[in-house]
Amino acid sequence: MTPMDKKSNIVVTPVRSSLKPGMKWMPAEGDQAAGIARRSNLDQRAQEMLIETSAEILGKGIDPSRPQGATTGLVVGYVQSGKTLSFTTVIGLARDNGFPLVIVIAGNKVSLLNQSHDRLARDLDVESGEGLPAWKMAKNPKEDSQYEQLIRQSIENWQDASLDSDEKSTVLLTVLKQGQRLAALTDLLRKIDLRNVPVLIIDDEADQASLNTQVQQGTESPTYSRMKELRAAIPCHTFLQYTATPQAPLLINIADNLSPDFVHVLEPGEGYVGGAAFFAPNSPYVKVIPPQDLLQVNSLPTDPPESLLEAIRVYFVGLAASLIAKAPRRSMLIHPGFQQVMHQAAAGWASAAIAEWSSVLREPDSDPDKQELVQEFRKAYEELTKTQELPSFDDIIQKLPRALRNTTVIEFNTRGGTKTPEIKWRHAEGWILVGGQAVDRGFTVDSLTVTYMPRGMGVGNADTLQQRARFFGYARARGYFGICRVYLEQDLKSAYEDYVEHEELMRGELQRVAQRGESLRTWRRRFILDPGLNPCRRSVISDPYTRSSAAGGWTRQRGTIVDPDARAANMGVLQRLMAELDLRNDTSYAAKSAAQQHKVDDDVPLSKIIDALVEYGFEDPRDTASFTGLLITLGEGLRQDPSATAAVYRMRPDAGGTRELMNESGEIENFQQGRTATASGGQSYPGDAAFMAKDKVTLQIHAYDLTYRGKIVAKSAPLITIHVPTNLATDWLVQVQRGQQAKS
């Protein structure tokens, strides 16, 4: 299969003449990618950059002319900065270069799926032209002959060299990020021979739902399992994880064998307004909600908080100014929390205020209530004049009745068991949305100018915090940044300020990795060790995945890894480590048999242990969690003492042995041999756990034949366990927690 056949009348040119670091092949630009860029309303240089960056992303994945294996890429952008346009252009390039199938996993809510599906259809211009279409789209496909034929036809047409490229269609499937929907798609694809067929998979908002949310319970969450099964059903694919908050994919999955291979950092276009603009020192765009105005679900006030009314008045002044300028609609977002009783109360307050103000403004100018209301709106007007040149206040007052009349207040939730409502933005000049999770992530609020968030930090997860920033976007480019305001509780405001600093630091590091074409595993080691990249800074990571036990002790591998290639890779990691060691016979115990004889090097730089752990892969979710926490603990220890050493034991190298698995998934119980006693009751063998250094980290390397129900399922499978003395664990973890309070 080639990007374009000789008969095609479509002009296709390489995007650039040479490969950038990390690229495996050079995508060619055809009609699809060029059309997306042309319809984007970007200037010529921005269109060229869009094509170039999209080609770089796609070119780091599998080559469609020689499709082999799977590659995972992490694409990082700012919140609402153009990630959708990026992956749409990547999709266009995929068709230009011979991908017969593209899958977009688009949100875990129907409203987000619909939003993404409709935008893709629009941006790809799916309905244009005559004859066989370039794209055949389907939403939430299932195991059905119709969908099966659709995909088979596409694949066979692309494999037919006698057809022109414009006689071939690429199938674009959008699917909800939900277990049953993903399972249905997987069942469908398993019926089709996808060997040597290049497939592109886009995981939008990849840090949400895709990750294993049940890792602490030692199980896999349904969506996580279904995502793995989907990928396993597609032998040759590029899997792109798009997100604005990459902490979870980068940190939680450090030890996961599904973690990304490469990274690309998207730059926003001109006019983008993000955290650096809103949360600059002494920013006029952010207002603090006083503590008495914060809403509590069990004690909602009868009357609306004064700061809410102030925010609504500011919104309406901005809307009136926009109407005078004949600008399109404006929106306000009220995000009081997740409880729907709060949404109902806030929506009621907003609607009541609109009704009351509309009535008062119809009164004569001499009416005392009208005079008081006009003065309140004057304060809102004066607030916005700090950052935006506005029409005269008299003109604003004249437009206010229209602004009030043509604004729709809507609860954006599923109250009453109904679906989250779809919004037809053109049906009103103004919108006030009140919601929680439905507007927390992925959902775009059209022309959002005022945000009111009367809630505290909650659990404080950095990615959740940042994803609530629906007010980020291209407000400056569209000319309304000056009328934007964000109302936040003080701690939440401080958290955003901290996050901005952290985000810029992380993006800078990831950009260096991408520009050099390095593996993300190289950067992960820096993330663990570099004091400037402390993963546990205040407001950045507050997740149990990153914690190890203050009591120290043994951390044992629980999953043996069923995949033979992954096992072999792990053994290779350990063999490379042992090749650098001076392993000698352990003399601490007078062994009587090879099964009790071990080798040890008790002066190994701790940095070598960390290097090996960064490369070592795991399948069991509990291993992912526990060894990630262990890595951070070891990294903190090495930061405190760069010369720290560890002990490495190669357990019973001349004896081998067998261990029985608990189940087909490869789970194993404690594989360390226990103590044995003599016939007289005295101790014979002290047990494997006795072989450790008292004052430093110990790594034990084991290798066993694994059996299940009496049959050997793996030969010489590697297993590791690590011991951290209690005093070191306590000291190191205290240092990590102290680092949480620092901003450096």
mmCIF file of C-alpha atoms in Angstrom, residues 5 22 58 82 115 145 151 157 176 179 240 249 258 308 310 377 407 431 436 448 480 538 568 580 597 605 654 690 730:
data_model
loop_
_atom_site.group_PDB
_atom_site.id
_atom_site.type_symbol
_atom_site.label_atom_id
_atom_site.label_comp_id
_atom_site.label_asym_id
_atom_site.label_seq_id
_atom_site.Cartn_x
_atom_site.Cartn_y
_atom_site.Cartn_z
ATOM 1 C CA ASP A 5 -0.731 5.512 -6.790
ATOM 2 C CA GLY A 22 12.130 11.098 15.913
ATOM 3 C CA LEU A 58 2.017 11.379 12.002
ATOM 4 C CA GLY A 82 -6.447 23.983 19.009
ATOM 5 C CA GLN A 115 -19.643 17.751 19.470
ATOM 6 C CA SER A 145 -22.699 -6.595 8.647
ATOM 7 C CA ILE A 151 -14.533 -1.302 6.537
ATOM 8 C CA ASN A 157 -10.076 -0.438 -2.343
ATOM 9 C CA LEU A 176 -17.737 6.997 22.961
ATOM 10 C CA GLY A 179 -16.625 0.187 28.006
ATOM 11 C CA LEU A 240 -2.128 9.335 19.555
ATOM 12 C CA PRO A 249 0.041 9.601 31.280
ATOM 13 C CA LEU A 258 1.213 1.084 27.406
ATOM 14 C CA LEU A 308 -22.694 36.314 41.669
ATOM 15 C CA GLU A 310 -21.836 41.403 40.305
ATOM 16 C CA PHE A 377 -24.384 48.495 36.205
ATOM 17 C CA THR A 407 -30.059 35.671 26.908
ATOM 18 C CA TRP A 431 -26.102 32.269 27.115
ATOM 19 C CA GLY A 436 -20.685 20.783 36.755
ATOM 20 C CA LEU A 448 -17.148 32.610 26.990
ATOM 21 C CA TYR A 480 -13.212 40.052 23.459
ATOM 22 C CA ARG A 538 1.856 21.945 45.829
ATOM 23 C CA ALA A 568 12.239 -10.906 27.160
ATOM 24 C CA GLU A 580 27.954 -3.841 34.841
ATOM 25 C CA GLN A 597 23.359 -19.859 47.005
ATOM 26 C CA PRO A 605 25.265 3.201 42.442
ATOM 27 C CA ASP A 654 22.723 -21.804 39.329
ATOM 28 C CA ALA A 690 16.883 -12.048 54.900
ATOM 29 C CA THR A 730 10.791 7.840 56.252
#
